Short mmCIF file of C-alpha atoms and ligand atoms in Angstrom, two decimals:
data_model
loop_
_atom_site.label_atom_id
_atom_site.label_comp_id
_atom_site.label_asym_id
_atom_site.label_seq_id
_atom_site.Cartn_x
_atom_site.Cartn_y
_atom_site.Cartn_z
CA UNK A 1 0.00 0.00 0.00
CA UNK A 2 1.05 3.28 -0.63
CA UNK A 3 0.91 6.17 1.77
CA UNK A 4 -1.34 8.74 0.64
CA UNK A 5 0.15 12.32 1.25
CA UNK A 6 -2.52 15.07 0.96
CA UNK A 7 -2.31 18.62 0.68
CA UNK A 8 -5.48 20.57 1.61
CA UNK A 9 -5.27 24.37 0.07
CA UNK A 10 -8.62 25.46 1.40
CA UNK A 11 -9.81 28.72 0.09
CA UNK A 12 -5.85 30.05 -0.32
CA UNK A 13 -4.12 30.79 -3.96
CA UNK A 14 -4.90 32.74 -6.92
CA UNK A 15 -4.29 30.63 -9.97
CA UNK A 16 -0.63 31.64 -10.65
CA UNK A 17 0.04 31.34 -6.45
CA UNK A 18 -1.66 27.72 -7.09
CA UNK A 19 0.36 26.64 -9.85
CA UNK A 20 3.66 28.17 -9.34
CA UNK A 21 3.85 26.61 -5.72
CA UNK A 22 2.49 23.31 -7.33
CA UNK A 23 5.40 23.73 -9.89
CA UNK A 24 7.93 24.07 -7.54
CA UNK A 25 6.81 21.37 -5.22
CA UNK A 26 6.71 19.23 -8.35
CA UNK A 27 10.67 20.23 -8.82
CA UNK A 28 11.31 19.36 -5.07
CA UNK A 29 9.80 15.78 -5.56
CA UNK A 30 11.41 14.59 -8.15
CA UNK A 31 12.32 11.63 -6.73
CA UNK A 32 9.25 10.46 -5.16
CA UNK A 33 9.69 7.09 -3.02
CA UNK A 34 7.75 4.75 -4.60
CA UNK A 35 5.49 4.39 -1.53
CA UNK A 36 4.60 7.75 -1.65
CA UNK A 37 1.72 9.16 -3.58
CA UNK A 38 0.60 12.77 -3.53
CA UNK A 39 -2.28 14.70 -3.89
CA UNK A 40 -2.81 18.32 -4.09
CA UNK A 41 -6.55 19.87 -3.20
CA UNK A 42 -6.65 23.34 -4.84
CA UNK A 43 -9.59 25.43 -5.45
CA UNK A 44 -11.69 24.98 -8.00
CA UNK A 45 -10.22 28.35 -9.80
CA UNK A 46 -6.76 27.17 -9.69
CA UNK A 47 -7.74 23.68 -11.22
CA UNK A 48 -6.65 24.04 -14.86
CA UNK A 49 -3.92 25.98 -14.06
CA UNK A 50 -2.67 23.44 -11.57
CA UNK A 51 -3.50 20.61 -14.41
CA UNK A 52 -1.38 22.50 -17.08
CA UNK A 53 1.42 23.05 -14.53
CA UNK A 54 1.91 19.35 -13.92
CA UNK A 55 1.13 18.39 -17.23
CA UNK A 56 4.41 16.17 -17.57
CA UNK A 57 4.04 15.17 -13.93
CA UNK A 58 2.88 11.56 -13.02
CA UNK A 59 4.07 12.33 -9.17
CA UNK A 60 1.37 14.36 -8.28
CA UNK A 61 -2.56 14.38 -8.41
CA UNK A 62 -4.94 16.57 -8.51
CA UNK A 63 -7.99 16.87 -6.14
CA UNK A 64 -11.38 18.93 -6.04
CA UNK A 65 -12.05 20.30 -2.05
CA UNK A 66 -16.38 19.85 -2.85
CA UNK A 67 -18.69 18.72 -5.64
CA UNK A 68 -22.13 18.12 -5.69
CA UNK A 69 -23.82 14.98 -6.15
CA UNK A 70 -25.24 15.33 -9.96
CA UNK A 71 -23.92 15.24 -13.36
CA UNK A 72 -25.39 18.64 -14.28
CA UNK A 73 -28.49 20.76 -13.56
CA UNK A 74 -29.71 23.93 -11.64
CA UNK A 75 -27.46 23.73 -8.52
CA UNK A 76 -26.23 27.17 -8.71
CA UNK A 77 -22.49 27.39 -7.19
CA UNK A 78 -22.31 24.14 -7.22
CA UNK A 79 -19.28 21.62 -9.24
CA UNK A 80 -20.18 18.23 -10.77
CA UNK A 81 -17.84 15.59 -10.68
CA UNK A 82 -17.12 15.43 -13.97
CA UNK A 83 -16.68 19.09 -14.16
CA UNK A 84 -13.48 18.05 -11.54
CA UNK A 85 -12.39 15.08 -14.03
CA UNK A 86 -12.76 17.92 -17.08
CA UNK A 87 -10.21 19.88 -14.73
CA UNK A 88 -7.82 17.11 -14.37
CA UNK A 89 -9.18 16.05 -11.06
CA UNK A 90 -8.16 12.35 -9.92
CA UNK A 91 -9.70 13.05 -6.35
CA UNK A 92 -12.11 15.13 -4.54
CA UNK A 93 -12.92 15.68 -0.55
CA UNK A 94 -16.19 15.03 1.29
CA UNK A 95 -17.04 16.06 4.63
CA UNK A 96 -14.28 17.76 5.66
CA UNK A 97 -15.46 19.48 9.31
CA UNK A 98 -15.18 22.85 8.04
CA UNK A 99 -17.90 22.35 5.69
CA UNK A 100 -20.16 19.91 7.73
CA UNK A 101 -19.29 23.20 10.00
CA UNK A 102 -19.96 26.13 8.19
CA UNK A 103 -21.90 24.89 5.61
CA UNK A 104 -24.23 22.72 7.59
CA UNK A 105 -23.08 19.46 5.41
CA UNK A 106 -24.84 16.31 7.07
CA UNK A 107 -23.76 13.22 7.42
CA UNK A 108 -26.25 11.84 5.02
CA UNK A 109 -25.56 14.09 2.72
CA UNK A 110 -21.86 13.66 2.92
CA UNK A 111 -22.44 9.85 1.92
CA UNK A 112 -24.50 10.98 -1.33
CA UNK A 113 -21.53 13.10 -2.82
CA UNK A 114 -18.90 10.05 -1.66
CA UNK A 115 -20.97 7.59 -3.50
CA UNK A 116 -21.66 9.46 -6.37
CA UNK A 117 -18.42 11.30 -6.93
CA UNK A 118 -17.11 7.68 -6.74
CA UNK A 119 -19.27 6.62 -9.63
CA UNK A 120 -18.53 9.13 -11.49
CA UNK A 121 -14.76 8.06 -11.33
CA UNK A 122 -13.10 10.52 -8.83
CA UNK A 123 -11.40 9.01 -5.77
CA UNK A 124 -12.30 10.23 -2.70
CA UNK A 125 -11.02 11.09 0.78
CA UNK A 126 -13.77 10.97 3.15
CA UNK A 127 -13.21 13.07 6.45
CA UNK A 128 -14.43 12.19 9.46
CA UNK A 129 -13.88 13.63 13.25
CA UNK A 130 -15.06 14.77 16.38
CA UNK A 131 -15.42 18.26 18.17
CA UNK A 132 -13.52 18.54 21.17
CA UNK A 133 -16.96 18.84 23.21
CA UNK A 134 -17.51 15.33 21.67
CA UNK A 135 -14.82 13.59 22.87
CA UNK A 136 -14.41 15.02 26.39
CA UNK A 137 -18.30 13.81 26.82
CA UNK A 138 -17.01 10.12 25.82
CA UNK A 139 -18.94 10.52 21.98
CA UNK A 140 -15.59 9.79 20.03
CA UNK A 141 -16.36 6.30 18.42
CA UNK A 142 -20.41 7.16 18.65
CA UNK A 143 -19.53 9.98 16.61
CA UNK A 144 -16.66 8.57 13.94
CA UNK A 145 -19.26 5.51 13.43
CA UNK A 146 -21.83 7.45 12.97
CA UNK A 147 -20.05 9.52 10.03
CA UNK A 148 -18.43 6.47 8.67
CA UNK A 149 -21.84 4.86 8.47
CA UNK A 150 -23.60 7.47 6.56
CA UNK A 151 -20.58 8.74 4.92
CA UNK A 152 -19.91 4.79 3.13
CA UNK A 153 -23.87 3.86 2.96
CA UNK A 154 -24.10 3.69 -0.53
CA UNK A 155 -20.76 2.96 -1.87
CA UNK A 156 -20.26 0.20 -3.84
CA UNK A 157 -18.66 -3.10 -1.63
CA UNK A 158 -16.78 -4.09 -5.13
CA UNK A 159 -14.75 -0.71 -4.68
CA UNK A 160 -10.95 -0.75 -5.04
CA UNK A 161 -9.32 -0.40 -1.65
CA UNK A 162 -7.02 2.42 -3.41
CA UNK A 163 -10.21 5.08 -4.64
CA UNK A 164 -11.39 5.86 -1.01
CA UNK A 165 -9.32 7.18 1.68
CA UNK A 166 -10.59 8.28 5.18
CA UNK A 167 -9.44 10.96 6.63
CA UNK A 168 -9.56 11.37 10.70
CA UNK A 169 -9.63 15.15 11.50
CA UNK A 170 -10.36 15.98 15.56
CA UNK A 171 -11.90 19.37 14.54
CA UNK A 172 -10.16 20.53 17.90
CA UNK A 173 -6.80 20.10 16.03
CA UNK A 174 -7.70 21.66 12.41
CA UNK A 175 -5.84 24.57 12.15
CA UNK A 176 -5.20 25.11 15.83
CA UNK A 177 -1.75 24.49 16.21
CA UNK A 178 -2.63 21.58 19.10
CA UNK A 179 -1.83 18.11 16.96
CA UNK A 180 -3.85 15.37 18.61
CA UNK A 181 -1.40 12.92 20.79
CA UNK A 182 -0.20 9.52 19.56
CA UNK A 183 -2.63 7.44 21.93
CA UNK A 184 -5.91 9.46 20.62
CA UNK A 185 -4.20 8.97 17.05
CA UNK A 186 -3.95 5.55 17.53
CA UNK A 187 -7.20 5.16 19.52
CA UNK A 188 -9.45 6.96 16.81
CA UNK A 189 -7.66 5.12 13.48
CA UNK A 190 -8.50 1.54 15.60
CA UNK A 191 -11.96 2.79 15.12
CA UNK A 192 -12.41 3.21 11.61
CA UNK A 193 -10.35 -0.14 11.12
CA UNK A 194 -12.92 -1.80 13.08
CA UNK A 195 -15.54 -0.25 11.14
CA UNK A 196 -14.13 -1.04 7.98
CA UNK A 197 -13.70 -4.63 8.71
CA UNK A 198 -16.99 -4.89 9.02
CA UNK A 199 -18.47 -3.16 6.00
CA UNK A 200 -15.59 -3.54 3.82
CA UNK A 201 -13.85 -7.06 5.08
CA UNK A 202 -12.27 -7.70 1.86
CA UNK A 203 -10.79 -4.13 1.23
CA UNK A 204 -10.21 -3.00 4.89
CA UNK A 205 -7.05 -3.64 5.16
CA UNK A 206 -5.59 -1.79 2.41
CA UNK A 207 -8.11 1.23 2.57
CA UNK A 208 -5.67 3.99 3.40
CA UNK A 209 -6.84 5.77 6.89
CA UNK A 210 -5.11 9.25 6.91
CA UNK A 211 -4.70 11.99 10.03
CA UNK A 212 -5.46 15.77 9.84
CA UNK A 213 -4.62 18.41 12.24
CA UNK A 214 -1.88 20.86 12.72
CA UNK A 215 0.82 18.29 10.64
CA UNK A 216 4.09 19.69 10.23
CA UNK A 217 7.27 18.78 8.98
CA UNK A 218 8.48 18.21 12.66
CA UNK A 219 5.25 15.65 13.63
CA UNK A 220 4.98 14.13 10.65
CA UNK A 221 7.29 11.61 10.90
CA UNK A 222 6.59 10.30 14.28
CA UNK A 223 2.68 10.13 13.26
CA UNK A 224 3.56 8.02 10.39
CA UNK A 225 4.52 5.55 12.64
CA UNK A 226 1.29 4.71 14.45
CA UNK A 227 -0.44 2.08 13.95
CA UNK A 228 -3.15 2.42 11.17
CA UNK A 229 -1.80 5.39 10.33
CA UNK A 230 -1.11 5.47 6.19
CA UNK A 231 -1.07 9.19 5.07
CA UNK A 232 -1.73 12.77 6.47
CA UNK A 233 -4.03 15.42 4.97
CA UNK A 234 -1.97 18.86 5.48
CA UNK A 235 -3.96 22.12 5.66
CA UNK A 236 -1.47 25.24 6.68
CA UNK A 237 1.87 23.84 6.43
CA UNK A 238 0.99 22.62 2.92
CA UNK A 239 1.01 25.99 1.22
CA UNK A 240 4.45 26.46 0.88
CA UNK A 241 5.64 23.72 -1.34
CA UNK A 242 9.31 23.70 0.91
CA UNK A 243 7.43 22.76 4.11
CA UNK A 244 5.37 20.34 2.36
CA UNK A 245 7.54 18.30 0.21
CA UNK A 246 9.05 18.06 3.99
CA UNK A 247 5.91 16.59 4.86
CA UNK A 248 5.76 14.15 1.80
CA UNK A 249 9.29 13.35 2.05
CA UNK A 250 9.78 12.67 6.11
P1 PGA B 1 -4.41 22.02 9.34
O1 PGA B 1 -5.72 21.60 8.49
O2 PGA B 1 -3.28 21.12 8.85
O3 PGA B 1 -4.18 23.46 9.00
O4 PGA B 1 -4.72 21.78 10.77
C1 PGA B 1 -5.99 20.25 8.19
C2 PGA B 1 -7.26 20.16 7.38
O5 PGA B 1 -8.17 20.96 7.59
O6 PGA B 1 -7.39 19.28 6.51
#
């Protein structure tokens, strides 16, 4: 299996900041370990430029950060997956917190885009994670089973272990600076295992479970090494293409 190394741009970059720090973190991993693979979530407005700046690059993918769950139609400010293939999308995110937060994404609704985007062809990373307020009130594995339920309900149980990642992402580490510890690491990627054993026994073990929250160069290496650990998904220390080919490369 390889680990899956994710980049997470948010709503950062114009479409030359985009896909001049893509270029140069292209230059910086030229020699990829083979079990490495990269992918880089940019916003939708950087997408072709990002595309055309790897366009001799077979080390990096490119990811969507949203799409809705239809081919086409009247969903005003909405993206299609296919749209995100037309942009040289390989991936696309679903449920990261900040949306289920801000945007008032449920869980159900979550599990409609991952199965459809799916469909469609995009891989997905599906995020998953509980508020701090959660976890001190003894909800953690309620909570992650709950999203992974919903979130996986319709997919397909002849998917390839390599198209769906899940992401854990306490929302009490996302951007906060506090990275969760290796025991709660450990502790909360044990629980989607589980999970996936169950509703994916024949793929579980090679379905790539990724953490998220305040990953740095200086962490990432000793979070790699926990169990059921097999990737990161990088928000602020992935915008400079120095501190995250660091990442990628620890
Ligand atoms: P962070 O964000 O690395 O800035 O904490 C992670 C994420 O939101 O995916």
């Amino acid at each position: 299996m390889k680990t899956l190394m994710a980049a997470n741009w948010k709503m950062y970059k114009n479409k030359e900041e985009a896909s001049a720090t893509l270029a140069d973190l292209a230059l910086r991993l030229t020699a990829l370990p083979q079990n490495r693979e990269v992918v880089v979530f940019a916003p939708f407005t950087a997408l072709s430029a990002c595309s055309s700046a790897l366009a001799d690059n077979s080390h990096i993918a490119l990811g969507g950060q949203n799409c809705y769950p239809a081919a086409e139609g009247a969903f005003t400010g909405e993206i299609s997956p296919t749209m995100l293939l037309n942009c040289g999308c390989a991936w696309v995110l679903a449920g990261h917190s900040e949306r289920r937060s801000l945007i008032g994404e449920t869980d159900v609704f979550v599990g409609k885009k991952t199965a459809y985007a799916l469909n469609a062809g995009l891989n997905v990373v599906l995020c998953i994670g509980e508020t701090s307020g959660e976890r001190d009130s003894g909800k953690l594995t309620d909570v992650l089973v709950r999203q992974l339920e919903a979130g996986l309900a319709d997919i397909s149980t002849d998917i390839a272990a390599e198209r769906i990642a899940l992401a854990y992402e306490p929302v009490w580490a996302i951007g906060t600076g506090r990275v969760a510890g290796p025991t709660e690491i450990a502790e909360s990627h044990a629980v989607v295992r589980n999970f996936l054993k169950k509703r994916l026994p024949r793929q579980s073990q090679d379905i790539r479970i990724l953490y998220g929250g305040s990953v740095k160069p200086e962490n990432t290496k000793e979070i790699m090494t926990l169990d059921n650990v097999n990737g990161v998904l990088v928000g602020g220390a992935s915008l400079q293409a120095e501190s995250f080919s660091r990442i990628v490369l620890a």
